[in-house]
mmCIF file of N, CA and C in Angstrom:
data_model
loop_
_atom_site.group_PDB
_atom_site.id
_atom_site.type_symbol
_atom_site.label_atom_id
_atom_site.label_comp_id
_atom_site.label_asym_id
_atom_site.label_seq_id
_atom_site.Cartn_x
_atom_site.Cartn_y
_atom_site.Cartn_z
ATOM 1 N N UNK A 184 173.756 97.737 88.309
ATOM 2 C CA UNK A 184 173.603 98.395 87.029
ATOM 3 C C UNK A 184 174.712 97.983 86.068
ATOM 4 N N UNK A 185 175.269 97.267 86.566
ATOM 5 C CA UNK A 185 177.215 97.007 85.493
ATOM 6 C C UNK A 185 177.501 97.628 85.373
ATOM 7 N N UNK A 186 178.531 98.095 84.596
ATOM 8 C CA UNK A 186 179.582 98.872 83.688
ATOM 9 C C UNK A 186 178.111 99.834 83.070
ATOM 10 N N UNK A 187 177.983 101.321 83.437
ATOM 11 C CA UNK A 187 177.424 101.773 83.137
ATOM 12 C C UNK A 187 178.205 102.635 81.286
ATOM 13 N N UNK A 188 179.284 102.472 81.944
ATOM 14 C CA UNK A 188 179.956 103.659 80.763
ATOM 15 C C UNK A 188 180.385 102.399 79.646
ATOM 16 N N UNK A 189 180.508 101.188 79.959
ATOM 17 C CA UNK A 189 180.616 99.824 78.650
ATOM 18 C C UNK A 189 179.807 100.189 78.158
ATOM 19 N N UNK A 190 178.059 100.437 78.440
ATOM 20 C CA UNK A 190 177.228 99.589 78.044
ATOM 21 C C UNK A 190 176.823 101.573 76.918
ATOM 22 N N UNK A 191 177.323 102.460 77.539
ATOM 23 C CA UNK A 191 177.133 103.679 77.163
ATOM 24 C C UNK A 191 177.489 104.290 75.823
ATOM 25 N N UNK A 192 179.355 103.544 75.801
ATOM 26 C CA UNK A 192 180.301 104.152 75.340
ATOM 27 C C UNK A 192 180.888 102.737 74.897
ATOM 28 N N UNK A 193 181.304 101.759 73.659
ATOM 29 C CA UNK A 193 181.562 100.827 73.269
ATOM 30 C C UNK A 193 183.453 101.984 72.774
ATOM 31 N N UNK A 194 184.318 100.387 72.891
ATOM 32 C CA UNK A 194 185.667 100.409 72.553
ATOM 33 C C UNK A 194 185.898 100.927 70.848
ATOM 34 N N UNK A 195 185.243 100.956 70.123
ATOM 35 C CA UNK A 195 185.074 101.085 68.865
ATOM 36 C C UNK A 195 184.530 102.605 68.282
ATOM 37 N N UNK A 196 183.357 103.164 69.069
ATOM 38 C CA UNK A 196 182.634 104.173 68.999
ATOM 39 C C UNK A 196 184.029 105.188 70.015
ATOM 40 N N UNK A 197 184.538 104.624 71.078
ATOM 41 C CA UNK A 197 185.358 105.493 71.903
ATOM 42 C C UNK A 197 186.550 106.201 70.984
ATOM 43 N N UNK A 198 187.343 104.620 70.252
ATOM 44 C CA UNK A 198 188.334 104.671 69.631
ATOM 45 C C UNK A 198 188.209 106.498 68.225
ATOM 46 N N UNK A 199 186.759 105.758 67.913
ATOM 47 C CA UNK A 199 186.525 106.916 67.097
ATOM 48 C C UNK A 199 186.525 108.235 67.567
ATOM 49 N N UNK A 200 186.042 108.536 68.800
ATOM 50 C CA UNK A 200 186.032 110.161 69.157
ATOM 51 C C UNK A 200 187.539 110.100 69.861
ATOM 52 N N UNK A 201 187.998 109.502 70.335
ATOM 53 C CA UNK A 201 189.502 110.096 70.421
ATOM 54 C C UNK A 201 190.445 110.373 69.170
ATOM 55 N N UNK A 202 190.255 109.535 67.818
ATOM 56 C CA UNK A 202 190.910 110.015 66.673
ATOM 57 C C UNK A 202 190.612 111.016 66.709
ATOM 58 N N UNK A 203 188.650 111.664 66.608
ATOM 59 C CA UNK A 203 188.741 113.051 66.090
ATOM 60 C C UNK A 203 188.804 114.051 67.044
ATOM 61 N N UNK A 204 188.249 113.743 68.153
ATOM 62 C CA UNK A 204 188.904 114.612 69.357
ATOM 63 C C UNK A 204 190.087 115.193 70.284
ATOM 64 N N UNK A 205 190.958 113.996 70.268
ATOM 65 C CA UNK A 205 191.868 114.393 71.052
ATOM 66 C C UNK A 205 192.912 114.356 70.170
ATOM 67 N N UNK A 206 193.034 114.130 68.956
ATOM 68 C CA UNK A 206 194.550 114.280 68.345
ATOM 69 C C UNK A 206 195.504 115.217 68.094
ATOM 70 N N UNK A 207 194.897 116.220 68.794
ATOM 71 C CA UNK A 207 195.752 117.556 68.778
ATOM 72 C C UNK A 207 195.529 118.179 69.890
ATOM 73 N N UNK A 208 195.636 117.446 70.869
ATOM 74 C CA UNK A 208 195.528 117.600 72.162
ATOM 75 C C UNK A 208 196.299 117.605 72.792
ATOM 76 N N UNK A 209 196.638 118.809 72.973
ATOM 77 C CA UNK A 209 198.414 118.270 74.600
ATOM 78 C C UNK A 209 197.617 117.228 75.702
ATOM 79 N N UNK A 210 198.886 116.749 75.712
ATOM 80 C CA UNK A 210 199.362 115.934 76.505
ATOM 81 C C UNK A 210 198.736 115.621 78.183
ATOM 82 N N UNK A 211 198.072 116.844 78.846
ATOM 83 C CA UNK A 211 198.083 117.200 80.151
ATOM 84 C C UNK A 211 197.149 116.278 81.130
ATOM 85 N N UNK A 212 197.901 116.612 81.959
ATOM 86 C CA UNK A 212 197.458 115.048 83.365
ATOM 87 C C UNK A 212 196.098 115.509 83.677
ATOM 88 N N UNK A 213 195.036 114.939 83.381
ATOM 89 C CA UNK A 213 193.624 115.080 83.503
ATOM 90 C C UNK A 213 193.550 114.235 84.828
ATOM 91 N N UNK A 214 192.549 114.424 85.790
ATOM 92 C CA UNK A 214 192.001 113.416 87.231
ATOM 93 C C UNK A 214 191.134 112.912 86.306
ATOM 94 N N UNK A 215 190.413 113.244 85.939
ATOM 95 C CA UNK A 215 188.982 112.451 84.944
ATOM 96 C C UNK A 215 189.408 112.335 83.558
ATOM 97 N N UNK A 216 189.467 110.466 83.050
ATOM 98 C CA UNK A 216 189.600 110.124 81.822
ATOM 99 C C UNK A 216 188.249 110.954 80.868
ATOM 100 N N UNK A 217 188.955 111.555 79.870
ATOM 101 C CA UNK A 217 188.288 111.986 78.675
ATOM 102 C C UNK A 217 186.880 110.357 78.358
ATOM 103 N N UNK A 218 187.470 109.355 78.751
ATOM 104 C CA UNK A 218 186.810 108.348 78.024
ATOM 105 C C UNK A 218 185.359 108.377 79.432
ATOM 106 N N UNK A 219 185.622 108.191 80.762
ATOM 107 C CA UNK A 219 184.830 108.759 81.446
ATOM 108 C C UNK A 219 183.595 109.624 81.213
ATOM 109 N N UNK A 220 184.317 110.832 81.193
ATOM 110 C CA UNK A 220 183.919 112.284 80.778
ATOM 111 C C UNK A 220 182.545 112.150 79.462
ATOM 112 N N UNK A 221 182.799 110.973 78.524
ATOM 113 C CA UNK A 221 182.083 111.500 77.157
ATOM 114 C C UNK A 221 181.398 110.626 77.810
ATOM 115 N N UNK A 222 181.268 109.346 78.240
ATOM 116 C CA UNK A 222 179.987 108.510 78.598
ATOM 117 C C UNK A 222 179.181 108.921 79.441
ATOM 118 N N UNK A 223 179.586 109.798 80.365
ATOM 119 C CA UNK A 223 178.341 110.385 81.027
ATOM 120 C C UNK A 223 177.719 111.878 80.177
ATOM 121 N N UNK A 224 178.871 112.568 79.282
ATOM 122 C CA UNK A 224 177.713 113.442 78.802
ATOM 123 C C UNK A 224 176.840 112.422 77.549
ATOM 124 N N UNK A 225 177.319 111.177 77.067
ATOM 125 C CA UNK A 225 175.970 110.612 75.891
ATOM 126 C C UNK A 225 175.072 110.152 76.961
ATOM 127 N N UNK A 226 175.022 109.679 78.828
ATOM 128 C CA UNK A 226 173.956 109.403 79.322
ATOM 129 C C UNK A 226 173.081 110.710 79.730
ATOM 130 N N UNK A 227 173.804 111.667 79.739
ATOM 131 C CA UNK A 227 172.820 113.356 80.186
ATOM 132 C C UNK A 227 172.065 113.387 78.953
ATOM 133 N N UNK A 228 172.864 113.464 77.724
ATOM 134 C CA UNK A 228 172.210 113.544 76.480
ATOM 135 C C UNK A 228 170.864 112.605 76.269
ATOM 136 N N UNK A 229 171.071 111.109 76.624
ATOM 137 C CA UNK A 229 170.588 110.816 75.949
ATOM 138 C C UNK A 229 169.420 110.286 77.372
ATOM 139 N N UNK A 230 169.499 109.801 78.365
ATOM 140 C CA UNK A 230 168.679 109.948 79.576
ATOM 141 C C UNK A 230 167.664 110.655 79.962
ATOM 142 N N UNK A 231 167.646 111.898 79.596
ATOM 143 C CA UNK A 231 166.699 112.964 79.810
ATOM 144 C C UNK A 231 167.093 113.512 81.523
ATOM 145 N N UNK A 232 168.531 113.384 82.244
ATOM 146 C CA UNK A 232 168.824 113.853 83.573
ATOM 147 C C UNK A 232 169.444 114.545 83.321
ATOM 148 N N UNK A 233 169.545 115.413 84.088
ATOM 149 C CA UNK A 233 170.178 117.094 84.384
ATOM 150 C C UNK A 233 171.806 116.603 84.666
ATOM 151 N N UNK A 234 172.359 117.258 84.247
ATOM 152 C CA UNK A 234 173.855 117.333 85.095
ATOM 153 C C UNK A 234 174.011 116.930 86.562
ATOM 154 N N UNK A 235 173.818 117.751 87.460
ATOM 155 C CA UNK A 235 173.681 117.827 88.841
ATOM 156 C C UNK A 235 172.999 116.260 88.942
ATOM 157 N N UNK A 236 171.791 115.483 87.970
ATOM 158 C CA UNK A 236 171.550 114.606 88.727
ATOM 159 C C UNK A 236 171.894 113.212 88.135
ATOM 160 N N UNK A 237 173.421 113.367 87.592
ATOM 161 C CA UNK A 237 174.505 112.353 87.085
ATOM 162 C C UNK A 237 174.703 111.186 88.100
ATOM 163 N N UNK A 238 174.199 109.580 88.186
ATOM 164 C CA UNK A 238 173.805 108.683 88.979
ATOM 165 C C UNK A 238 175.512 108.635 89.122
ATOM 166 N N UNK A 239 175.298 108.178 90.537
ATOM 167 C CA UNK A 239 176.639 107.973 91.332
ATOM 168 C C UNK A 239 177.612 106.760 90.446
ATOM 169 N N UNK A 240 177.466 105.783 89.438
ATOM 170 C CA UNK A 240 178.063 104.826 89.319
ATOM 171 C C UNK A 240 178.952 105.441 88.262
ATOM 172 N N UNK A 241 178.719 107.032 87.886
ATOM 173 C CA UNK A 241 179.733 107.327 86.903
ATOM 174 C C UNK A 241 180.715 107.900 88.092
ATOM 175 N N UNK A 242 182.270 107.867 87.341
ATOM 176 C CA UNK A 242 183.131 108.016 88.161
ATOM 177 C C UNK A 242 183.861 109.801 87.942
ATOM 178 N N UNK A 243 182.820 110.666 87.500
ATOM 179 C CA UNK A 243 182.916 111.618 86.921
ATOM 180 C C UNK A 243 181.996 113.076 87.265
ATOM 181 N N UNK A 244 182.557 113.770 88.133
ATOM 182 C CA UNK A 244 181.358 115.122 88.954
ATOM 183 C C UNK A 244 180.823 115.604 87.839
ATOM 184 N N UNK A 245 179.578 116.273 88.161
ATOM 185 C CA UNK A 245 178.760 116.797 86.991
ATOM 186 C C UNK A 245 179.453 118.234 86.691
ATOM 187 N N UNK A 246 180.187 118.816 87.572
ATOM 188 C CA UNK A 246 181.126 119.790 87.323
ATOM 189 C C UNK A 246 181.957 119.484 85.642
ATOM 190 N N UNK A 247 182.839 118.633 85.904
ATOM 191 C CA UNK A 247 183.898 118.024 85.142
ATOM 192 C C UNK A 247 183.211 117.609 83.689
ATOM 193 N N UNK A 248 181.587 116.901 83.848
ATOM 194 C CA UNK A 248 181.254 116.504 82.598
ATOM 195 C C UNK A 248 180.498 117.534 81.542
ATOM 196 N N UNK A 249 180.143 118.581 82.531
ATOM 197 C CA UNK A 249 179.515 119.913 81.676
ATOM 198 C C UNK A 249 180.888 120.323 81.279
ATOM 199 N N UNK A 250 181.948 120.704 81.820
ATOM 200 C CA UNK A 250 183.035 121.723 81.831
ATOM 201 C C UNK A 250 183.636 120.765 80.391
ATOM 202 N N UNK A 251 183.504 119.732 80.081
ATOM 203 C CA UNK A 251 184.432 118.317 78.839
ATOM 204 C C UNK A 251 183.450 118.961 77.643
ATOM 205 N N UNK A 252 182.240 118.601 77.632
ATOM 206 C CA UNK A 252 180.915 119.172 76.767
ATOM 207 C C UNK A 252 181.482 120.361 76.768
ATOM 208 N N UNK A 253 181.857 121.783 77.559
ATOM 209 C CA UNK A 253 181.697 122.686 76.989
ATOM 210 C C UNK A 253 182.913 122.737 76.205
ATOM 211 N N UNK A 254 184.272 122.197 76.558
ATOM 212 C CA UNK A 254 185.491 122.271 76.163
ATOM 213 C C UNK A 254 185.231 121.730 74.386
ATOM 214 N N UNK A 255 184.775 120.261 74.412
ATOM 215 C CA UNK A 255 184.362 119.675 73.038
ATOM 216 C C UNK A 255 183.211 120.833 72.166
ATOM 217 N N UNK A 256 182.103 120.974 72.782
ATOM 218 C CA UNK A 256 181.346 122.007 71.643
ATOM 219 C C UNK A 256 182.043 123.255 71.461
ATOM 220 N N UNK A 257 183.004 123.767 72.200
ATOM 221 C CA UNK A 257 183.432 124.734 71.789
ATOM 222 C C UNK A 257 184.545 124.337 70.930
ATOM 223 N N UNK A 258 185.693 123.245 71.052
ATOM 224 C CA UNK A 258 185.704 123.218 69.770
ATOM 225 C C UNK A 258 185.822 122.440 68.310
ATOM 226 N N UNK A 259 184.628 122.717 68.233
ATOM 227 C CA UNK A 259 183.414 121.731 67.165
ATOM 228 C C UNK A 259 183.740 120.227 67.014
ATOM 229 N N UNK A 260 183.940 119.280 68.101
ATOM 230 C CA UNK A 260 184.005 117.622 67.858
ATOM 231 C C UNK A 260 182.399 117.169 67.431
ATOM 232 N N UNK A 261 181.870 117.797 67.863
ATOM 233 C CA UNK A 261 180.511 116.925 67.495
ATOM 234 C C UNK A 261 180.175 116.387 66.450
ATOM 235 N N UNK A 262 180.426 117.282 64.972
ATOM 236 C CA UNK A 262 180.109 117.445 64.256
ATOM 237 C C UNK A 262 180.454 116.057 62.984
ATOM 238 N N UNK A 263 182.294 116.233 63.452
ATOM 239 C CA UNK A 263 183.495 115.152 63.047
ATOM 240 C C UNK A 263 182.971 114.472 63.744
ATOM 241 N N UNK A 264 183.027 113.527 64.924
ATOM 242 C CA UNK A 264 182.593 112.629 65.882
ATOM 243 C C UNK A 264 181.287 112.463 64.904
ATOM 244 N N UNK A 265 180.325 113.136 64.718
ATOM 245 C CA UNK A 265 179.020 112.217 64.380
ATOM 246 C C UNK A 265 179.422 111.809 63.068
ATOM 247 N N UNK A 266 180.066 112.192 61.835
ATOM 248 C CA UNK A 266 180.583 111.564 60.721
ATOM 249 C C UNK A 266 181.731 110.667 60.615
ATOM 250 N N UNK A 267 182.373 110.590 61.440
ATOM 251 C CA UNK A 267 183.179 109.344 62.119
ATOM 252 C C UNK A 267 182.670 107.959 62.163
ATOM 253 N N UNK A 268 181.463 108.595 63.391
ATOM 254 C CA UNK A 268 180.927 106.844 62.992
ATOM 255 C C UNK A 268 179.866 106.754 62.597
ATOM 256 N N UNK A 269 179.112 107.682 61.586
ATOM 257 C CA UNK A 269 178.134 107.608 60.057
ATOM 258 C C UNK A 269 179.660 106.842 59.525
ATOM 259 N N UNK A 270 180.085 106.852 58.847
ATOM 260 C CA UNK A 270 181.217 106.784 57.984
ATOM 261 C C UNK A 270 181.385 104.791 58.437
ATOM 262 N N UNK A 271 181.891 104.940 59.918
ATOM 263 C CA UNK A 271 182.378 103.757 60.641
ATOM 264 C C UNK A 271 180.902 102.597 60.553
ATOM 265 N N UNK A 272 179.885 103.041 60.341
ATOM 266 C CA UNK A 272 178.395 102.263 60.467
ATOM 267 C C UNK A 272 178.476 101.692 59.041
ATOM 268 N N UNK A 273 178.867 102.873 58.108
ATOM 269 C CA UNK A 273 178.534 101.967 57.085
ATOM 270 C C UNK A 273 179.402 100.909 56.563
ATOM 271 N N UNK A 274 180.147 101.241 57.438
ATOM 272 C CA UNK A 274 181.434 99.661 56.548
ATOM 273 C C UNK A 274 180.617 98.074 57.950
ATOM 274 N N UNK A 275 179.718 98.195 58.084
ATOM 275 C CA UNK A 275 178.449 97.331 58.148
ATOM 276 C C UNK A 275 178.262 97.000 60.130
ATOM 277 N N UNK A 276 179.458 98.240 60.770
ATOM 278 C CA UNK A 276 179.337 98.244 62.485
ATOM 279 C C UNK A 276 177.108 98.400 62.247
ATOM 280 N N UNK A 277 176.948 97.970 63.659
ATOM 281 C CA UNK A 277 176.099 98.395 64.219
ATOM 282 C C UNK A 277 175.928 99.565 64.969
ATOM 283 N N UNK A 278 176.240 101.185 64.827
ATOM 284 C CA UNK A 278 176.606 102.021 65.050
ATOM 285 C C UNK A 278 175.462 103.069 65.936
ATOM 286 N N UNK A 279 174.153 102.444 65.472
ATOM 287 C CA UNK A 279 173.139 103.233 65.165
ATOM 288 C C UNK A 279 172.820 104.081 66.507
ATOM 289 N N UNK A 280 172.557 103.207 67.254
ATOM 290 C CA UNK A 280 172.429 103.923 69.245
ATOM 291 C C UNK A 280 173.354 105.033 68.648
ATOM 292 N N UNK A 281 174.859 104.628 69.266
ATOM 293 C CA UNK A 281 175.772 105.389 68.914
ATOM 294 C C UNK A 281 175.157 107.026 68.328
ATOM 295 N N UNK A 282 175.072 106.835 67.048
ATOM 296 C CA UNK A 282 174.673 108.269 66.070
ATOM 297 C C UNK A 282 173.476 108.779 66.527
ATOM 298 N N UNK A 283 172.505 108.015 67.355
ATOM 299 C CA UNK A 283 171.484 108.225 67.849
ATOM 300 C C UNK A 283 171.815 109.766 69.464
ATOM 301 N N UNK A 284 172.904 108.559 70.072
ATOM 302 C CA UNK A 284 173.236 109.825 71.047
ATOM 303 C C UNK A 284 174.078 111.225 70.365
ATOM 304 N N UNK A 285 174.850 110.891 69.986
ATOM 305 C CA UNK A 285 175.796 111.817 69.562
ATOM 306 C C UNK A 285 174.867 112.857 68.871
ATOM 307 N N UNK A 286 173.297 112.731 68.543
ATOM 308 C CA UNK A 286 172.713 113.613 67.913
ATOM 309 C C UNK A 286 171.952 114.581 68.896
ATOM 310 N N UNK A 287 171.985 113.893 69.689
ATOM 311 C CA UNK A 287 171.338 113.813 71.245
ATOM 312 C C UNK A 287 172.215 115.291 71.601
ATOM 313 N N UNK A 288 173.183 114.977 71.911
ATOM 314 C CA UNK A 288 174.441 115.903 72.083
ATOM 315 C C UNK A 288 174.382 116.917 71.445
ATOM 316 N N UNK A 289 174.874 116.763 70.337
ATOM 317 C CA UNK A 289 175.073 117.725 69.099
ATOM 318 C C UNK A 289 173.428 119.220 69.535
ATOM 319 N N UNK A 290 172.467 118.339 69.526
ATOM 320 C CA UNK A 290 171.558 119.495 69.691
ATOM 321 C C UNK A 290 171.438 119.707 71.159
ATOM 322 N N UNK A 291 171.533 119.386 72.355
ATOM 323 C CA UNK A 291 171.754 119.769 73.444
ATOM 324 C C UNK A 291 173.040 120.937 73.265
ATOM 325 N N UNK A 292 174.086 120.642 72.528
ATOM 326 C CA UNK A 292 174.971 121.903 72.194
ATOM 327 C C UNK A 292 174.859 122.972 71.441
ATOM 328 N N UNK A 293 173.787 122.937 70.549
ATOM 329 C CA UNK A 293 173.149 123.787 69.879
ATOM 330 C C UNK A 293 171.969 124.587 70.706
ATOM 331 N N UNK A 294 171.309 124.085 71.391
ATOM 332 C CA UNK A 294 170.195 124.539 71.984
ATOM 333 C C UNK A 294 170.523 125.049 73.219
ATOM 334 N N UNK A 295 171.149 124.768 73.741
ATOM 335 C CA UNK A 295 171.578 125.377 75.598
ATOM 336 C C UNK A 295 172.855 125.993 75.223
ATOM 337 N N UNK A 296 173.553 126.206 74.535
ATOM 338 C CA UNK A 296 174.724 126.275 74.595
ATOM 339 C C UNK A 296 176.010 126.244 75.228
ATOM 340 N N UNK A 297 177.021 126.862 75.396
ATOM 341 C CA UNK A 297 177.914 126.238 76.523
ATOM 342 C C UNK A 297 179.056 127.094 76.864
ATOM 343 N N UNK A 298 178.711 128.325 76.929
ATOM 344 C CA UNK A 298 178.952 129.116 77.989
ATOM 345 C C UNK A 298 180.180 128.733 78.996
ATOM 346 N N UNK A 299 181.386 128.813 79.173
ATOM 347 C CA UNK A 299 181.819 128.136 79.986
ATOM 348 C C UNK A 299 182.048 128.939 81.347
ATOM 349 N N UNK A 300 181.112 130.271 80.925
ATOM 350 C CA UNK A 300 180.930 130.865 82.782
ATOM 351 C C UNK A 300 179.570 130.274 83.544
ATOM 352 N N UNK A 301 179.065 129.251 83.098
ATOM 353 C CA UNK A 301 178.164 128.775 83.432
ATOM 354 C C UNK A 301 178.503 127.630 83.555
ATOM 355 N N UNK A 302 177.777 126.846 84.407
ATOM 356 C CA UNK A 302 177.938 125.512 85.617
ATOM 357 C C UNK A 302 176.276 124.927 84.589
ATOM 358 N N UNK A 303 176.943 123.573 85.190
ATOM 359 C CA UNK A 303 176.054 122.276 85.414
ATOM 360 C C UNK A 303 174.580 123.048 86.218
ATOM 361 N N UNK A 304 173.479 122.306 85.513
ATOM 362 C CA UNK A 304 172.167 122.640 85.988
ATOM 363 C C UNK A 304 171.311 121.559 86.162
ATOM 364 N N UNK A 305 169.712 121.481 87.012
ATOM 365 C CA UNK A 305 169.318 120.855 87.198
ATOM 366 C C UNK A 305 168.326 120.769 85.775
ATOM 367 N N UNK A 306 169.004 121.409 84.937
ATOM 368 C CA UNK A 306 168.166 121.324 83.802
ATOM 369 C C UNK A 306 167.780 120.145 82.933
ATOM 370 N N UNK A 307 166.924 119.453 82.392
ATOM 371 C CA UNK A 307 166.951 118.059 81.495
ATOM 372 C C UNK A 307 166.849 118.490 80.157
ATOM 373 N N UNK A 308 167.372 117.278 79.582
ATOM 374 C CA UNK A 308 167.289 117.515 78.064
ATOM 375 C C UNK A 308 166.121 117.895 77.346
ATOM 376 N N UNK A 309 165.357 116.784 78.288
ATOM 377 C CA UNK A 309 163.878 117.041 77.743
ATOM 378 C C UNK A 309 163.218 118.893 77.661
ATOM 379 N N UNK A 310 163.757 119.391 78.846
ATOM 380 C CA UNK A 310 163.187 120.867 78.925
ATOM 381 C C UNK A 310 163.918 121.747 77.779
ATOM 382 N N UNK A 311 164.258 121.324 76.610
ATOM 383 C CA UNK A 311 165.336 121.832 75.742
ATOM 384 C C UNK A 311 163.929 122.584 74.566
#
């Protein structure tokens, strides 16, 4: 399958959600890279697979990638992140996938919401 999270999550689109995500972020020793973490929630998002059934080649438990999603929608990256790279597309990137998932997201966080006494489900996007 290659580099599932390259082909997911590009150096450019990444660069962008760590400006608006993590820049006011302490410091703290994470086991699972944040950069990890977001490529498997744009493949839940955008895949139509449940949490729980997150393909083994990500290096990231479906625990950890609901618990990142709930940490980010709760508080509000999606929103910045999707005008980041609207913004970053038009200075002439090919962005579009990109804004495509992140919308993916955005309403998977709107629609299920994110609860963080609640766990990863065998739920799909599609059943949204």
């Amino acid at each position: 399958m290659g580099d599932v999270r390259a082909e997911i999550l590009s150096d450019s689109v990444w660069r962008l959600f760590a400006g608006v995500a993590l820049c006011g972020e302490s410091q703290r020793l994470r086991r699972t890279s944040d950069r990890d973490a977001l490529a498997a929630i744009l493949f839940v998002a955008t895949s139509g697979c449940s949490w729980l059934k997150l393909p083994p080649d990500f290096v990231v438990s479906a625990q950890t990638t609901f618990r990142r999603f709930s940490e980010w929608s709760d508080a509000g990256v999606w929103g910045p992140f999707y005008q980041a790279v609207l913004d970053a597309a038009t200075d002439g990137d090919d962005l579009g996938s990109a804004l495509a998932s992140i919308q993916m997201v955005m309403r998977r966080s709107a629609r299920r919401g994110h609860s963080k006494r609640a766990g990863p489900t065998n739920h799909s996007p599609a059943d949204d």
